[in-house]
């Protein structure tokens, strides 16, 4: 690989995605990849908002929200975050992976914990509890 080439984008479990277009849907986590589709988990979908799984075409998952020509994507989902270690927790507010020390609340379930920055923002918006 030369200095100008980049590694090919690889879709992997535990990556979180967000819609390329604002208001285009909810964020989700990749559970597994099976050929040309990926099983994803929405922590707040399904009955009573307790989470649900669905399948997404791999062609709709992108490394960024812009095309090769620099234009904003209008469809699909862009990579939001991926864990750097298997010990990180997923914040359900920002859908980013954090080390345990960066978490305000740990619920030990993908998307049900809260990181310190999100807790501070929630406390500011709704009042500290």
PDB file of C-alpha atoms in Angstrom:
ATOM      1  CA  UNK A   1       0.000   0.000   0.000  1.00  0.00           C
ATOM      2  CA  UNK A   2       1.426   3.395  -0.966  1.00  0.00           C
ATOM      3  CA  UNK A   3       1.299   6.541   1.146  1.00  0.00           C
ATOM      4  CA  UNK A   4      -1.682   7.887  -0.835  1.00  0.00           C
ATOM      5  CA  UNK A   5      -3.737   4.702  -0.548  1.00  0.00           C
ATOM      6  CA  UNK A   6      -5.977   4.020   2.412  1.00  0.00           C
ATOM      7  CA  UNK A   7      -6.960   0.726   3.945  1.00  0.00           C
ATOM      8  CA  UNK A   8     -10.290  -0.571   2.635  1.00  0.00           C
ATOM      9  CA  UNK A   9     -13.261   0.160   4.845  1.00  0.00           C
ATOM     10  CA  UNK A  10     -14.320  -2.905   6.801  1.00  0.00           C
ATOM     11  CA  UNK A  11     -17.686  -3.294   8.504  1.00  0.00           C
ATOM     12  CA  UNK A  12     -17.289  -5.051  11.847  1.00  0.00           C
ATOM     13  CA  UNK A  13     -19.415  -5.950  14.871  1.00  0.00           C
ATOM     14  CA  UNK A  14     -19.741  -3.241  17.549  1.00  0.00           C
ATOM     15  CA  UNK A  15     -19.377  -0.355  15.084  1.00  0.00           C
ATOM     16  CA  UNK A  16     -22.054   2.295  15.550  1.00  0.00           C
ATOM     17  CA  UNK A  17     -23.675   4.095  12.628  1.00  0.00           C
ATOM     18  CA  UNK A  18     -25.781   7.208  12.260  1.00  0.00           C
ATOM     19  CA  UNK A  19     -27.865   8.338   9.268  1.00  0.00           C
ATOM     20  CA  UNK A  20     -25.952  10.305   6.640  1.00  0.00           C
ATOM     21  CA  UNK A  21     -28.945  12.597   6.310  1.00  0.00           C
ATOM     22  CA  UNK A  22     -30.232  14.432   9.384  1.00  0.00           C
ATOM     23  CA  UNK A  23     -33.559  13.055  10.533  1.00  0.00           C
ATOM     24  CA  UNK A  24     -33.056   9.977   8.362  1.00  0.00           C
ATOM     25  CA  UNK A  25     -33.496   7.383  11.107  1.00  0.00           C
ATOM     26  CA  UNK A  26     -31.971   6.155  14.326  1.00  0.00           C
ATOM     27  CA  UNK A  27     -28.450   5.155  15.252  1.00  0.00           C
ATOM     28  CA  UNK A  28     -27.590   1.491  15.586  1.00  0.00           C
ATOM     29  CA  UNK A  29     -24.829  -1.011  16.394  1.00  0.00           C
ATOM     30  CA  UNK A  30     -23.623  -3.747  14.028  1.00  0.00           C
ATOM     31  CA  UNK A  31     -24.097  -7.170  15.646  1.00  0.00           C
ATOM     32  CA  UNK A  32     -22.770  -9.357  12.816  1.00  0.00           C
ATOM     33  CA  UNK A  33     -21.996  -9.242   9.127  1.00  0.00           C
ATOM     34  CA  UNK A  34     -23.338 -12.004   6.884  1.00  0.00           C
ATOM     35  CA  UNK A  35     -22.252 -11.573   3.261  1.00  0.00           C
ATOM     36  CA  UNK A  36     -23.933  -8.527   1.758  1.00  0.00           C
ATOM     37  CA  UNK A  37     -26.023  -7.714   4.822  1.00  0.00           C
ATOM     38  CA  UNK A  38     -25.418  -6.771   8.428  1.00  0.00           C
ATOM     39  CA  UNK A  39     -27.561  -7.504  11.454  1.00  0.00           C
ATOM     40  CA  UNK A  40     -27.886  -4.306  13.442  1.00  0.00           C
ATOM     41  CA  UNK A  41     -29.304  -3.528  16.870  1.00  0.00           C
ATOM     42  CA  UNK A  42     -31.189  -0.354  17.707  1.00  0.00           C
ATOM     43  CA  UNK A  43     -30.996   0.039  21.512  1.00  0.00           C
ATOM     44  CA  UNK A  44     -34.218   2.063  21.643  1.00  0.00           C
ATOM     45  CA  UNK A  45     -36.319   0.419  18.934  1.00  0.00           C
ATOM     46  CA  UNK A  46     -38.885  -2.330  19.270  1.00  0.00           C
ATOM     47  CA  UNK A  47     -41.703  -2.732  21.748  1.00  0.00           C
ATOM     48  CA  UNK A  48     -41.437  -0.367  24.716  1.00  0.00           C
ATOM     49  CA  UNK A  49     -38.125   1.010  23.413  1.00  0.00           C
ATOM     50  CA  UNK A  50     -36.119  -1.891  24.827  1.00  0.00           C
ATOM     51  CA  UNK A  51     -34.160  -2.585  21.652  1.00  0.00           C
ATOM     52  CA  UNK A  52     -34.693  -4.471  18.425  1.00  0.00           C
ATOM     53  CA  UNK A  53     -32.656  -6.087  15.651  1.00  0.00           C
ATOM     54  CA  UNK A  54     -32.986  -5.781  11.898  1.00  0.00           C
ATOM     55  CA  UNK A  55     -30.939  -6.360   8.746  1.00  0.00           C
ATOM     56  CA  UNK A  56     -29.288  -3.598   6.701  1.00  0.00           C
ATOM     57  CA  UNK A  57     -27.619  -3.974   3.296  1.00  0.00           C
ATOM     58  CA  UNK A  58     -23.842  -3.600   3.637  1.00  0.00           C
ATOM     59  CA  UNK A  59     -23.845  -1.258   0.607  1.00  0.00           C
ATOM     60  CA  UNK A  60     -25.719   1.277   2.787  1.00  0.00           C
ATOM     61  CA  UNK A  61     -22.947   1.465   5.428  1.00  0.00           C
ATOM     62  CA  UNK A  62     -20.217   4.015   4.726  1.00  0.00           C
ATOM     63  CA  UNK A  63     -16.968   5.119   6.356  1.00  0.00           C
ATOM     64  CA  UNK A  64     -18.029   8.785   6.176  1.00  0.00           C
ATOM     65  CA  UNK A  65     -20.975  10.982   5.338  1.00  0.00           C
ATOM     66  CA  UNK A  66     -19.351  12.317   2.172  1.00  0.00           C
ATOM     67  CA  UNK A  67     -18.781  10.726  -1.226  1.00  0.00           C
ATOM     68  CA  UNK A  68     -15.403  10.347  -2.960  1.00  0.00           C
ATOM     69  CA  UNK A  69     -16.149  13.648  -4.696  1.00  0.00           C
ATOM     70  CA  UNK A  70     -16.760  15.498  -1.425  1.00  0.00           C
ATOM     71  CA  UNK A  71     -20.540  15.701  -1.665  1.00  0.00           C
ATOM     72  CA  UNK A  72     -22.786  15.041   1.317  1.00  0.00           C
ATOM     73  CA  UNK A  73     -24.427  11.608   1.164  1.00  0.00           C
ATOM     74  CA  UNK A  74     -28.214  11.735   1.013  1.00  0.00           C
ATOM     75  CA  UNK A  75     -28.842   8.080   1.830  1.00  0.00           C
ATOM     76  CA  UNK A  76     -27.300   5.349   3.941  1.00  0.00           C
ATOM     77  CA  UNK A  77     -25.479   5.407   7.241  1.00  0.00           C
ATOM     78  CA  UNK A  78     -22.014   6.659   8.187  1.00  0.00           C
ATOM     79  CA  UNK A  79     -19.650   5.239  10.766  1.00  0.00           C
ATOM     80  CA  UNK A  80     -20.009   7.104  14.048  1.00  0.00           C
ATOM     81  CA  UNK A  81     -17.651   5.164  16.315  1.00  0.00           C
ATOM     82  CA  UNK A  82     -16.072   1.828  17.021  1.00  0.00           C
ATOM     83  CA  UNK A  83     -14.511   0.503  20.192  1.00  0.00           C
ATOM     84  CA  UNK A  84     -10.754   0.496  20.604  1.00  0.00           C
ATOM     85  CA  UNK A  85     -10.894  -2.350  23.138  1.00  0.00           C
ATOM     86  CA  UNK A  86     -13.370  -5.051  24.083  1.00  0.00           C
ATOM     87  CA  UNK A  87     -13.779  -3.487  27.551  1.00  0.00           C
ATOM     88  CA  UNK A  88     -15.424  -0.276  26.418  1.00  0.00           C
ATOM     89  CA  UNK A  89     -19.068   0.573  27.139  1.00  0.00           C
ATOM     90  CA  UNK A  90     -21.501   2.130  24.679  1.00  0.00           C
ATOM     91  CA  UNK A  91     -23.183   5.384  25.727  1.00  0.00           C
ATOM     92  CA  UNK A  92     -26.851   5.285  24.770  1.00  0.00           C
ATOM     93  CA  UNK A  93     -27.013   9.063  24.310  1.00  0.00           C
ATOM     94  CA  UNK A  94     -24.095   9.768  21.983  1.00  0.00           C
ATOM     95  CA  UNK A  95     -23.674   6.149  20.745  1.00  0.00           C
ATOM     96  CA  UNK A  96     -19.902   6.339  21.189  1.00  0.00           C
ATOM     97  CA  UNK A  97     -17.686   3.788  22.908  1.00  0.00           C
ATOM     98  CA  UNK A  98     -15.930   4.915  26.116  1.00  0.00           C
ATOM     99  CA  UNK A  99     -13.537   3.481  28.682  1.00  0.00           C
ATOM    100  CA  UNK A 100     -15.109   2.582  32.008  1.00  0.00           C
ATOM    101  CA  UNK A 101     -13.483   5.626  33.669  1.00  0.00           C
ATOM    102  CA  UNK A 102     -15.350   7.916  31.231  1.00  0.00           C
ATOM    103  CA  UNK A 103     -18.771   6.529  32.161  1.00  0.00           C
ATOM    104  CA  UNK A 104     -21.151   8.193  34.638  1.00  0.00           C
ATOM    105  CA  UNK A 105     -23.620   5.283  34.632  1.00  0.00           C
ATOM    106  CA  UNK A 106     -22.782   1.710  33.640  1.00  0.00           C
ATOM    107  CA  UNK A 107     -25.767  -0.489  32.885  1.00  0.00           C
ATOM    108  CA  UNK A 108     -23.802  -3.380  31.301  1.00  0.00           C
ATOM    109  CA  UNK A 109     -25.893  -3.530  28.176  1.00  0.00           C
ATOM    110  CA  UNK A 110     -25.132  -1.918  24.836  1.00  0.00           C
ATOM    111  CA  UNK A 111     -26.625   1.537  24.661  1.00  0.00           C
ATOM    112  CA  UNK A 112     -28.013   1.666  28.188  1.00  0.00           C
ATOM    113  CA  UNK A 113     -24.997   3.290  29.885  1.00  0.00           C
ATOM    114  CA  UNK A 114     -24.279   7.038  29.970  1.00  0.00           C
ATOM    115  CA  UNK A 115     -20.898   8.738  29.528  1.00  0.00           C
ATOM    116  CA  UNK A 116     -19.860  11.683  31.719  1.00  0.00           C
ATOM    117  CA  UNK A 117     -20.210  14.346  28.978  1.00  0.00           C
ATOM    118  CA  UNK A 118     -23.753  13.186  28.150  1.00  0.00           C
ATOM    119  CA  UNK A 119     -24.712  13.044  31.836  1.00  0.00           C
ATOM    120  CA  UNK A 120     -23.396  16.594  32.337  1.00  0.00           C
ATOM    121  CA  UNK A 121     -25.397  17.794  29.309  1.00  0.00           C
ATOM    122  CA  UNK A 122     -28.526  16.038  30.602  1.00  0.00           C
ATOM    123  CA  UNK A 123     -28.043  17.507  34.098  1.00  0.00           C
ATOM    124  CA  UNK A 124     -27.670  20.980  32.602  1.00  0.00           C
ATOM    125  CA  UNK A 125     -30.738  20.571  30.409  1.00  0.00           C
ATOM    126  CA  UNK A 126     -33.045  18.815  32.864  1.00  0.00           C
ATOM    127  CA  UNK A 127     -31.490  19.619  36.249  1.00  0.00           C
ATOM    128  CA  UNK A 128     -29.118  17.471  38.317  1.00  0.00           C
ATOM    129  CA  UNK A 129     -30.691  14.503  40.068  1.00  0.00           C
TER     130      UNK A 129
END
